[in-house]
mmCIF file of C-alpha atoms in Angstrom:
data_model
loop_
_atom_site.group_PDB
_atom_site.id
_atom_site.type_symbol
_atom_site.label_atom_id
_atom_site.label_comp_id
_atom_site.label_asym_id
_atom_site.label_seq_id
_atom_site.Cartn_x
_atom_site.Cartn_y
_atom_site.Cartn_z
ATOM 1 C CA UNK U 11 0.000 0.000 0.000
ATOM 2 C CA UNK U 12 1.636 3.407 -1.356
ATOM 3 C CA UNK U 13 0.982 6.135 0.821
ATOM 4 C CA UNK U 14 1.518 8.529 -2.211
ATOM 5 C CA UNK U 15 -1.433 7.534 -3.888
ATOM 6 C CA UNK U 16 -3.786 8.261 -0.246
ATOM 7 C CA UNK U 17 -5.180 11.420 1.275
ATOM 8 C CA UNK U 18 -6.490 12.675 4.466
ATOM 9 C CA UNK U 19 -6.325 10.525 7.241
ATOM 10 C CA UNK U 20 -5.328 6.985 5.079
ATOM 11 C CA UNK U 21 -2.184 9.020 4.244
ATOM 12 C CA UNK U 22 -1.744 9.404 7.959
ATOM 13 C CA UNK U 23 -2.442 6.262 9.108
ATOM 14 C CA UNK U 24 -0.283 4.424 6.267
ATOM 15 C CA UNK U 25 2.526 6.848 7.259
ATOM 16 C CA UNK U 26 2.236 6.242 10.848
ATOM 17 C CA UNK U 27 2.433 2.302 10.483
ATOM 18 C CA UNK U 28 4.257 1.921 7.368
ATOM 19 C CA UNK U 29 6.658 -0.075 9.432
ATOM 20 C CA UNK U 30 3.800 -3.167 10.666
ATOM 21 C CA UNK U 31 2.532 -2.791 6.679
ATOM 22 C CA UNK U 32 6.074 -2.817 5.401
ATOM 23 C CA UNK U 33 6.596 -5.955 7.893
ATOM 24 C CA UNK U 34 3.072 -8.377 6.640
ATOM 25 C CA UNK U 35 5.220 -8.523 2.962
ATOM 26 C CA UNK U 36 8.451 -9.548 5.015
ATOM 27 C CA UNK U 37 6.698 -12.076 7.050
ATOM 28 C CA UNK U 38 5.330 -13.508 4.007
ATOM 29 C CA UNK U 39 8.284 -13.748 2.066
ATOM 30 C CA UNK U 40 10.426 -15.408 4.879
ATOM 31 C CA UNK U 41 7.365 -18.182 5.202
ATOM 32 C CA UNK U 42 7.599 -18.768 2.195
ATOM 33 C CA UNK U 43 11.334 -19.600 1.348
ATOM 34 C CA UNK U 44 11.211 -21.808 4.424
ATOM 35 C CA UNK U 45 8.150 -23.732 3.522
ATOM 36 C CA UNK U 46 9.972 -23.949 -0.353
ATOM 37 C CA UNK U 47 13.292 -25.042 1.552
ATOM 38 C CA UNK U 48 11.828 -27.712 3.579
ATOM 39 C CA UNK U 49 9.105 -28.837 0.409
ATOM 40 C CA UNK U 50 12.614 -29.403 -1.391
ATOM 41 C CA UNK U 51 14.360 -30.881 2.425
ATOM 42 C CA UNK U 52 11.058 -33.650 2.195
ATOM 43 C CA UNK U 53 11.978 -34.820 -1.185
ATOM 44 C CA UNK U 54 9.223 -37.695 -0.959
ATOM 45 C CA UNK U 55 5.764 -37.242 -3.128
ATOM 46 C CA UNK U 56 2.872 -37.118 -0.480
ATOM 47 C CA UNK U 57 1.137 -40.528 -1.700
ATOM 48 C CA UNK U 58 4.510 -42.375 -0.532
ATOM 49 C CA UNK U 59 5.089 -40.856 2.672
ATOM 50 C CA UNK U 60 3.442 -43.874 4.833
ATOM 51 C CA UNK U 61 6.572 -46.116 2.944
ATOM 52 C CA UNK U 62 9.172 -44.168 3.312
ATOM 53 C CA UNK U 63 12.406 -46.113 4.342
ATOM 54 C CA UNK U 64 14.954 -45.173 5.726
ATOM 55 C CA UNK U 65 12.956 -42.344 7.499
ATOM 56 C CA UNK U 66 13.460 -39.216 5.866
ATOM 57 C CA UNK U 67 14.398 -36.565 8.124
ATOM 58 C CA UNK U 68 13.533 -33.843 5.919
ATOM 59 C CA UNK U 69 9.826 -34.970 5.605
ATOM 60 C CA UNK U 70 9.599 -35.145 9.143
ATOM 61 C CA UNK U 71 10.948 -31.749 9.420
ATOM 62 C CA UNK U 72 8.487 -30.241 6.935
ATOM 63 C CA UNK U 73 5.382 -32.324 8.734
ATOM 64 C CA UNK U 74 6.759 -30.765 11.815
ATOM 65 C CA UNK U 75 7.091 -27.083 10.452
ATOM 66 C CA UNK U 76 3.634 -27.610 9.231
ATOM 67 C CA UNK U 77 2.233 -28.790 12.846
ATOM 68 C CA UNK U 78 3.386 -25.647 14.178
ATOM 69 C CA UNK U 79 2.589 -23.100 11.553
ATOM 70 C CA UNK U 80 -1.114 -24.518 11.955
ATOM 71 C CA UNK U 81 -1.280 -23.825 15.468
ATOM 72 C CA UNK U 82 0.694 -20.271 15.206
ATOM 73 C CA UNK U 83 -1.860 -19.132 12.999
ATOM 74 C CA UNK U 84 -4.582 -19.567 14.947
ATOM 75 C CA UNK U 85 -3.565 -16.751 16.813
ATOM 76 C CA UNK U 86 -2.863 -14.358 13.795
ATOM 77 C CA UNK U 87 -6.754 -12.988 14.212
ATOM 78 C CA UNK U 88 -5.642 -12.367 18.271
ATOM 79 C CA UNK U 89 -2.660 -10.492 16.992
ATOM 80 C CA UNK U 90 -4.387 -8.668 14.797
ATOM 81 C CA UNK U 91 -7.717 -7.092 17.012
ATOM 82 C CA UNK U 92 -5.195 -6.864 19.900
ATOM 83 C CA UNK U 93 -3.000 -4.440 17.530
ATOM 84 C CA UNK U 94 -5.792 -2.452 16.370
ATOM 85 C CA UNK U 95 -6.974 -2.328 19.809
ATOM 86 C CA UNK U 96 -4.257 -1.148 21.291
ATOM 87 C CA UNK U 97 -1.487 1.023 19.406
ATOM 88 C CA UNK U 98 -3.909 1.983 16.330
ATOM 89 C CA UNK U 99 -7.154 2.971 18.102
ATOM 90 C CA UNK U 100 -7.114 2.998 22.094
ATOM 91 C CA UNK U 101 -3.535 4.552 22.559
ATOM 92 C CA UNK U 102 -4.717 7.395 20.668
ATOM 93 C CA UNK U 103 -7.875 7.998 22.512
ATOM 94 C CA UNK U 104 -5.443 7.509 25.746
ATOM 95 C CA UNK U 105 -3.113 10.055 24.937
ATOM 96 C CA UNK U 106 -5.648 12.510 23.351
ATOM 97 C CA UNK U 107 -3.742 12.642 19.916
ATOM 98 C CA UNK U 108 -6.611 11.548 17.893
ATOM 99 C CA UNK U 109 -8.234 15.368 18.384
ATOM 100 C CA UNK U 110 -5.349 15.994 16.580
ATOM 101 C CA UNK U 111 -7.023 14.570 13.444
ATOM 102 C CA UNK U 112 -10.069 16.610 14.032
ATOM 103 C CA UNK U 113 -8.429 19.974 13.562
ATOM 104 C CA UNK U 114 -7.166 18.602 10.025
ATOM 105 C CA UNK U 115 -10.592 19.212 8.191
ATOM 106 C CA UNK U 116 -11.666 15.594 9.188
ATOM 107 C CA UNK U 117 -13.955 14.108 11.146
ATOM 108 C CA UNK U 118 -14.318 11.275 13.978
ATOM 109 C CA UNK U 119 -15.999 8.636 11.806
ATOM 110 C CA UNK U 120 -12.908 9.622 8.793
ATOM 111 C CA UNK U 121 -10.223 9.181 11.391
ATOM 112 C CA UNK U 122 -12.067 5.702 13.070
ATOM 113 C CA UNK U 123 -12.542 4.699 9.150
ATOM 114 C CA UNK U 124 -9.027 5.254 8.364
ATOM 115 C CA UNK U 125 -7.606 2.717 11.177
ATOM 116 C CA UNK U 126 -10.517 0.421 9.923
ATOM 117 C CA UNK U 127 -10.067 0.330 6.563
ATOM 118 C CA UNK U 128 -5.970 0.162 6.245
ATOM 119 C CA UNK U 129 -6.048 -2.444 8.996
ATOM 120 C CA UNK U 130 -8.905 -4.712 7.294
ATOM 121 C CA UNK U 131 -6.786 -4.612 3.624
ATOM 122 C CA UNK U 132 -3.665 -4.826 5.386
ATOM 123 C CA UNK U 133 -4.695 -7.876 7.765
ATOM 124 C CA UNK U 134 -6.859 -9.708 4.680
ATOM 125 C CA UNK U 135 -4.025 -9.724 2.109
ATOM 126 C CA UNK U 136 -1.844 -10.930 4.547
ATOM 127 C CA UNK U 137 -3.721 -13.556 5.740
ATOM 128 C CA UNK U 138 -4.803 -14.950 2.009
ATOM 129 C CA UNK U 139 -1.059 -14.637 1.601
ATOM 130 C CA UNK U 140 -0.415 -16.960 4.653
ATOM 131 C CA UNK U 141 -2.921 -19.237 4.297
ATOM 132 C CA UNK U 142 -1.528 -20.057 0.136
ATOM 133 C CA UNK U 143 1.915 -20.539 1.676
ATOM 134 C CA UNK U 144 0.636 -22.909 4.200
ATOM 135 C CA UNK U 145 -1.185 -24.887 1.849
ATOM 136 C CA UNK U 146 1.659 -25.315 -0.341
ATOM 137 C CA UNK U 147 3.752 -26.966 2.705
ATOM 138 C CA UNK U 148 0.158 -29.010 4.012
ATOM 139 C CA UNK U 149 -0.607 -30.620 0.919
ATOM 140 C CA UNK U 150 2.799 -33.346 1.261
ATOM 141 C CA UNK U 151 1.858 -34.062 4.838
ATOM 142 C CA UNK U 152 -1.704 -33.784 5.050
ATOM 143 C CA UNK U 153 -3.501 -36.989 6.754
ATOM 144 C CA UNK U 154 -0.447 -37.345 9.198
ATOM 145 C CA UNK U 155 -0.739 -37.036 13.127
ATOM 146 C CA UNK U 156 -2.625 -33.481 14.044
ATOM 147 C CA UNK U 157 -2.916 -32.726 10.284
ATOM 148 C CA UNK U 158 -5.930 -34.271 9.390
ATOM 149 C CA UNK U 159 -8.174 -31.675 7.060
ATOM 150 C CA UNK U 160 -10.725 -30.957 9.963
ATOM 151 C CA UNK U 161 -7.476 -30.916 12.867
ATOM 152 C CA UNK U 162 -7.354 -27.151 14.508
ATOM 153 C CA UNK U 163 -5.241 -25.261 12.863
ATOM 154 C CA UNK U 164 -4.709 -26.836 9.663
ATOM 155 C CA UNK U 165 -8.860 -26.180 9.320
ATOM 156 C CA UNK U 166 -8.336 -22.313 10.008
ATOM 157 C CA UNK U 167 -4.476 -22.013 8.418
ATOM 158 C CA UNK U 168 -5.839 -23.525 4.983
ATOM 159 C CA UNK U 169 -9.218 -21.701 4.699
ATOM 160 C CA UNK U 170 -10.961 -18.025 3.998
ATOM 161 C CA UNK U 171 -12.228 -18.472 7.336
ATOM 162 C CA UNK U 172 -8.762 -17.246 8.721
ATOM 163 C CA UNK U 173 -9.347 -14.237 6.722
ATOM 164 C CA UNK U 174 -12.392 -13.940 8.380
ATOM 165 C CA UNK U 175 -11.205 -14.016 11.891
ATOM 166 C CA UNK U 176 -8.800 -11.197 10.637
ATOM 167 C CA UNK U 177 -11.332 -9.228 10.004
ATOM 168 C CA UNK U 178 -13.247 -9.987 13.136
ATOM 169 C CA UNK U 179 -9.977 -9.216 15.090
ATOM 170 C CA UNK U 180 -9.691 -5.674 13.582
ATOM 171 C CA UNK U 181 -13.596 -5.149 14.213
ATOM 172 C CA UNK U 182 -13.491 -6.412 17.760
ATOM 173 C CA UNK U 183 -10.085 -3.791 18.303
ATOM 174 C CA UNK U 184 -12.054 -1.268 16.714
ATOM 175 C CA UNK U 185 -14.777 -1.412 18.971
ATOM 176 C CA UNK U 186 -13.430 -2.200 22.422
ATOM 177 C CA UNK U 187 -10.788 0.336 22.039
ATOM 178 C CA UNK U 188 -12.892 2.643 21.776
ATOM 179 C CA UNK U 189 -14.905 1.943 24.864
ATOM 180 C CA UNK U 190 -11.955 0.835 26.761
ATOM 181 C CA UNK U 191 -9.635 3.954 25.712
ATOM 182 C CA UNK U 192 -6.591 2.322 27.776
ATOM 183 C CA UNK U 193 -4.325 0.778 25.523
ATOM 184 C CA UNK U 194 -3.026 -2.310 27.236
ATOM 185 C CA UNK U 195 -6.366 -2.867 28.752
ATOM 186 C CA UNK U 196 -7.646 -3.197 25.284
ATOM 187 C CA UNK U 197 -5.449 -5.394 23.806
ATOM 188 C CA UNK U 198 -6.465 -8.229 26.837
ATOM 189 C CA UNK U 199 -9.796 -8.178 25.914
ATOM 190 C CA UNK U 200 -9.885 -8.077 22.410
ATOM 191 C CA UNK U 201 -7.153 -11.102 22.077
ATOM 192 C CA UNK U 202 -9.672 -12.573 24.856
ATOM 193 C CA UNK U 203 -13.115 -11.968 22.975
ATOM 194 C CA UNK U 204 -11.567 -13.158 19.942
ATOM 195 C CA UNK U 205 -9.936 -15.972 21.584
ATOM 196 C CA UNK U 206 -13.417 -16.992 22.686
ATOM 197 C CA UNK U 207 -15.279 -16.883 19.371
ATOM 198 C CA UNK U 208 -12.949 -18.797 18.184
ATOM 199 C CA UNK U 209 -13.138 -21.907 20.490
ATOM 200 C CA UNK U 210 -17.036 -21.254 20.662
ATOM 201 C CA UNK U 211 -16.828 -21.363 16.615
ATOM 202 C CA UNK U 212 -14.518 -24.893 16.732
ATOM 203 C CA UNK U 213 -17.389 -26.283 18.723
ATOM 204 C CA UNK U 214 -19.799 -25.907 16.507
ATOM 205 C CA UNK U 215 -18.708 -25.831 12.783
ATOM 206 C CA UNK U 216 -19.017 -29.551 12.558
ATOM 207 C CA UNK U 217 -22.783 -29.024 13.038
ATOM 208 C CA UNK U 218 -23.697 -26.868 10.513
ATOM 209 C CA UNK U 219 -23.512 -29.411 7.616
ATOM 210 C CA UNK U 220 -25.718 -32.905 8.587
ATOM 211 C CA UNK U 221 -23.336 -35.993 9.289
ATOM 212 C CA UNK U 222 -23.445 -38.468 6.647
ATOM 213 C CA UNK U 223 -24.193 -42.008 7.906
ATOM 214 C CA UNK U 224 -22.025 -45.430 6.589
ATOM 215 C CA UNK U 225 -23.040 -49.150 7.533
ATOM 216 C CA UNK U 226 -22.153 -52.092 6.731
ATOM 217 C CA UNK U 227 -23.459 -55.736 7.893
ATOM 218 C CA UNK U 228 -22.233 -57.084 11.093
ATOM 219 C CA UNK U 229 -20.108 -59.493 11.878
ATOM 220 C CA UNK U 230 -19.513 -60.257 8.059
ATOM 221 C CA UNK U 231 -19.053 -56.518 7.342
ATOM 222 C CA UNK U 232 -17.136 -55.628 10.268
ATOM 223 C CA UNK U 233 -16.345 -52.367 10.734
ATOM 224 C CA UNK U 234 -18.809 -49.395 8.814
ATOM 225 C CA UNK U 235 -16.747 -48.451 5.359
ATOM 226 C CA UNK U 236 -14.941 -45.168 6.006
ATOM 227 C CA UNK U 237 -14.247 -42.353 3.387
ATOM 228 C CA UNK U 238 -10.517 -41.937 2.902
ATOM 229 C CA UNK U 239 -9.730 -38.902 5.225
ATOM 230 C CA UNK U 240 -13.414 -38.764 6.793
ATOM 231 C CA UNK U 241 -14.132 -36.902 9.907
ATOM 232 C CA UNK U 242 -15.427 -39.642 12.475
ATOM 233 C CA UNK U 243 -18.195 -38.088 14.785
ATOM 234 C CA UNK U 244 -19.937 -41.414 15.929
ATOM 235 C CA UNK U 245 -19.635 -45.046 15.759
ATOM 236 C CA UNK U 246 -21.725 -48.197 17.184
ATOM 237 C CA UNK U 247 -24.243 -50.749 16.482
ATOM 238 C CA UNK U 248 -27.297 -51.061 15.578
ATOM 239 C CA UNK U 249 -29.960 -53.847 16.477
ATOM 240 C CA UNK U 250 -32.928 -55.443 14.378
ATOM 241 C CA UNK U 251 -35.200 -52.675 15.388
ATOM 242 C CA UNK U 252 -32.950 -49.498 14.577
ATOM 243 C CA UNK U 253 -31.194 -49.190 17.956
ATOM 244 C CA UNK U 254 -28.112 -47.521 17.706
ATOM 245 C CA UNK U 255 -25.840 -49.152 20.683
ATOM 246 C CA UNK U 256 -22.452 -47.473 21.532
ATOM 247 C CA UNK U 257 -18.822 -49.077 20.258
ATOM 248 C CA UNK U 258 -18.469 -50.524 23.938
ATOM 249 C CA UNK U 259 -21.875 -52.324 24.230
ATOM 250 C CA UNK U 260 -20.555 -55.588 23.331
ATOM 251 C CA UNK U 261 -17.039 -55.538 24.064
ATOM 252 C CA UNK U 262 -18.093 -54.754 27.608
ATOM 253 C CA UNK U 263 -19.556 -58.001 27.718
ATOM 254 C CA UNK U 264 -17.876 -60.283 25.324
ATOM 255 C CA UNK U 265 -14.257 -58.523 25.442
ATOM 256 C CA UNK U 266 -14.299 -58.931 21.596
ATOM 257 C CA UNK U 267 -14.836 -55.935 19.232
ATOM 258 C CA UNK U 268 -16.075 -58.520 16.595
ATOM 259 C CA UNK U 269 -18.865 -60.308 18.655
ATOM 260 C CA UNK U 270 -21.784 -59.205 20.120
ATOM 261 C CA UNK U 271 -23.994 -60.955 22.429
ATOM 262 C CA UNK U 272 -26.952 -62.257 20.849
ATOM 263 C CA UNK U 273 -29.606 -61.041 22.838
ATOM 264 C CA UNK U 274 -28.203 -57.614 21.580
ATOM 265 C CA UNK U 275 -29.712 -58.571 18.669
ATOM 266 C CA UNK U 276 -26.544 -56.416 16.811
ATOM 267 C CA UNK U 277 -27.087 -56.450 12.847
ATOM 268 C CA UNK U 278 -25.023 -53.372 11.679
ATOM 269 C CA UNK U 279 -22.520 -51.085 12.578
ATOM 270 C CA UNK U 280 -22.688 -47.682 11.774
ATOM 271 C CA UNK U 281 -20.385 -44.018 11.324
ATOM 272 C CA UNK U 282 -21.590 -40.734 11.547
ATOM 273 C CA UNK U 283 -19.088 -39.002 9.043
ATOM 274 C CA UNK U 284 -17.820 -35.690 7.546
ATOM 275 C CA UNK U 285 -16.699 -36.271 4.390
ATOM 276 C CA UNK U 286 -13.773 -33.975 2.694
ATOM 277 C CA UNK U 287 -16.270 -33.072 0.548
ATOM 278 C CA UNK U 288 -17.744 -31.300 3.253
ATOM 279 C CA UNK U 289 -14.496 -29.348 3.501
ATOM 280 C CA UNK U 290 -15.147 -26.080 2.087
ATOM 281 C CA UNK U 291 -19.357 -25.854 2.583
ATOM 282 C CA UNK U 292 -17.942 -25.719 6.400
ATOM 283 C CA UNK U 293 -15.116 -23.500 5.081
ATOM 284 C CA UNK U 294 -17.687 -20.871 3.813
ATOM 285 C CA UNK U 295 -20.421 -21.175 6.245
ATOM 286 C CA UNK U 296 -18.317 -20.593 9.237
ATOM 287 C CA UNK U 297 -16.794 -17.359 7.379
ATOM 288 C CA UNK U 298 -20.184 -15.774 6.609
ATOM 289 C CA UNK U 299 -21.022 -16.032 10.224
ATOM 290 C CA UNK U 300 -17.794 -14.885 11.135
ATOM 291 C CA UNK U 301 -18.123 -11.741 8.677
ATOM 292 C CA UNK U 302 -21.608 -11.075 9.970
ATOM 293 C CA UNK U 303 -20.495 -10.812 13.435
ATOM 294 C CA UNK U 304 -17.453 -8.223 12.498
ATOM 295 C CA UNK U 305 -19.764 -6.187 10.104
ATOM 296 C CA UNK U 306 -22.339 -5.402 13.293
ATOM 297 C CA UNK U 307 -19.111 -5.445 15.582
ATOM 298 C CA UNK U 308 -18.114 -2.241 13.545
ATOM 299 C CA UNK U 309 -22.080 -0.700 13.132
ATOM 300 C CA UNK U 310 -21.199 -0.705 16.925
ATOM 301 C CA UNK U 311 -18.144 0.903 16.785
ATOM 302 C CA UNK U 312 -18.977 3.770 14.452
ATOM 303 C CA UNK U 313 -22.469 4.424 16.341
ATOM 304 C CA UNK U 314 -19.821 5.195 19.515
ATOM 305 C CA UNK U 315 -18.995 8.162 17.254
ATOM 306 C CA UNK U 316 -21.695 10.179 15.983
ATOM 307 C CA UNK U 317 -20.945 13.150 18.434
ATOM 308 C CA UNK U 318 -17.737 15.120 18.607
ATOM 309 C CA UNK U 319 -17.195 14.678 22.751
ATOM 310 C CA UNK U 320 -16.845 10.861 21.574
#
């Protein structure tokens, strides 16, 4: 973002953080030559990775670069709101600098929209950016312990819906710094708050999309056929007259997975799944909620502003 081609209170604001912008392209960059150097490190094409031998160091390397890169950027939405909480919007109401900006021929709502806008591009390009070079790193180790399609963090680091929470972040900061107006103060409870919609969100994604159900004939059809790379939500038996019995029923009794005692009366077994298919449909959902939430977290925050004391 060129502050050249900006007036008014963008050019400010671009000025004034040019650093944090200049830094999203750096980050970027440096995340990407590392995922690059360890793609090249693995050496092994994905669909062979469960044969590999000797053990490659370099693919375990990569699977473990990708483990953690998941669960770092989980907390890239936290970062974000608690930034724009703090240093961009509450700091200035702390200090009294933002009246500043009034005396410039501008107004409240211009100087709020400012910090808004150049935070939302700044935080959404950066995140698309992020989640692309994560992807290209994921897709040789994906399936592999804690980086399963649905696992958290490689759900949110290889979706929109980490652009989403971005966004939520910077409409969360926007609004509780102004109505905190302290700046450390601010940046605890938006990375809280946004910490919280995002567990709250994990706990219920899986149920926006109905679970498909697989079954297969018991005992000659032992266990219910499974999708390659399914999401498992619930397993059992079921009797002659639709029952569904939990997977310990009859190895409470019998000690044997594969036999069930007869008055039981076990005919199937069953698995509630999520397909992959159901992959992005989740993906999508999730961020249109997410969205929804930020775009009346901001109504908020620019109602806080319709008189000049505010």
């Amino acid at each position: 973002m060129s502050a050249l081609t900006l007036k008014g209170p963008y050019w400010v604001t671009v000025r004034r953080y040019r650093r944090v912008l200049w830094a999203i392209p750096a980050v970027v960059a440096v995340s990407l030559a590392a995922v690059l150097a360890l793609r090249v490190g693995a050496g092994v094409p994905h669909s062979d990775r469960m044969s590999v031998s000797p053990p490659n160091p370099g693919y375990d390397l990569l699977r473990l670069g990708m483990e953690w890169a998941g669960g770092g950027l989980l907390f890239l939405p936290l970062l974000v709101g608690a930034f724009v909480a703090g240093p961009m919007t509450a700091r200035e109401l702390e200090d009294g600098t933002w009246r500043l900006a009034l005396t410039q021929s501008t107004t409240a709502r211009a100087w709020l929209g400012a910090k808004v806008l150049v935070a939302a591009v700044a935080s959404s390009v950066g995140a698309a950016a992020l989640v692309g070079v994560y992807r290209l790193g994921w897709v040789r180790v994906y399936g592999t312990h804690q980086l399963h399609w649905a696992d958290r963090g490689p759900y949110e680091a290889g979706g929109p819906v980490l652009i989403g929470y971005c966004l939520l972040g910077v409409a969360l900061g926007a609004l509780v710094g102004r109505l905190v107006r302290r700046t450390l103060a601010a940046m605890a409870v938006t990375g809280l708050l946004t910490g919280l919609v995002l567990l709250a969100m994990g706990a219920l994604r899986w149920s926006f999309l109905p679970v498909r159900t697989e079954t297969a004939p018991f005992p000659s059809g032992g266990a219910a056929g499974m999708q390659p790379n399914a999401l498992l939500m619930d397993s059992g038996y079921v009797s002659a007259t639709g029952e569904r019995l939990p997977d310990h029923a009859c190895f409470e009794r019998t000690h044997d997975m594969g036999v069930c005692p007869a008055d039981l009366n076990v005919v199937a077994r069953y698995a509630d799944i999520h397909p992959f298919s159901h992959y992005w449909p989740t993906q999508l959902v999730e961020t249109s909620l997410v969205l929804v939430l930020a775009a009346g977290l901001l109504w908020a925050a620019f109602r806080l502003v319709r008189t000049p004391r505010s």
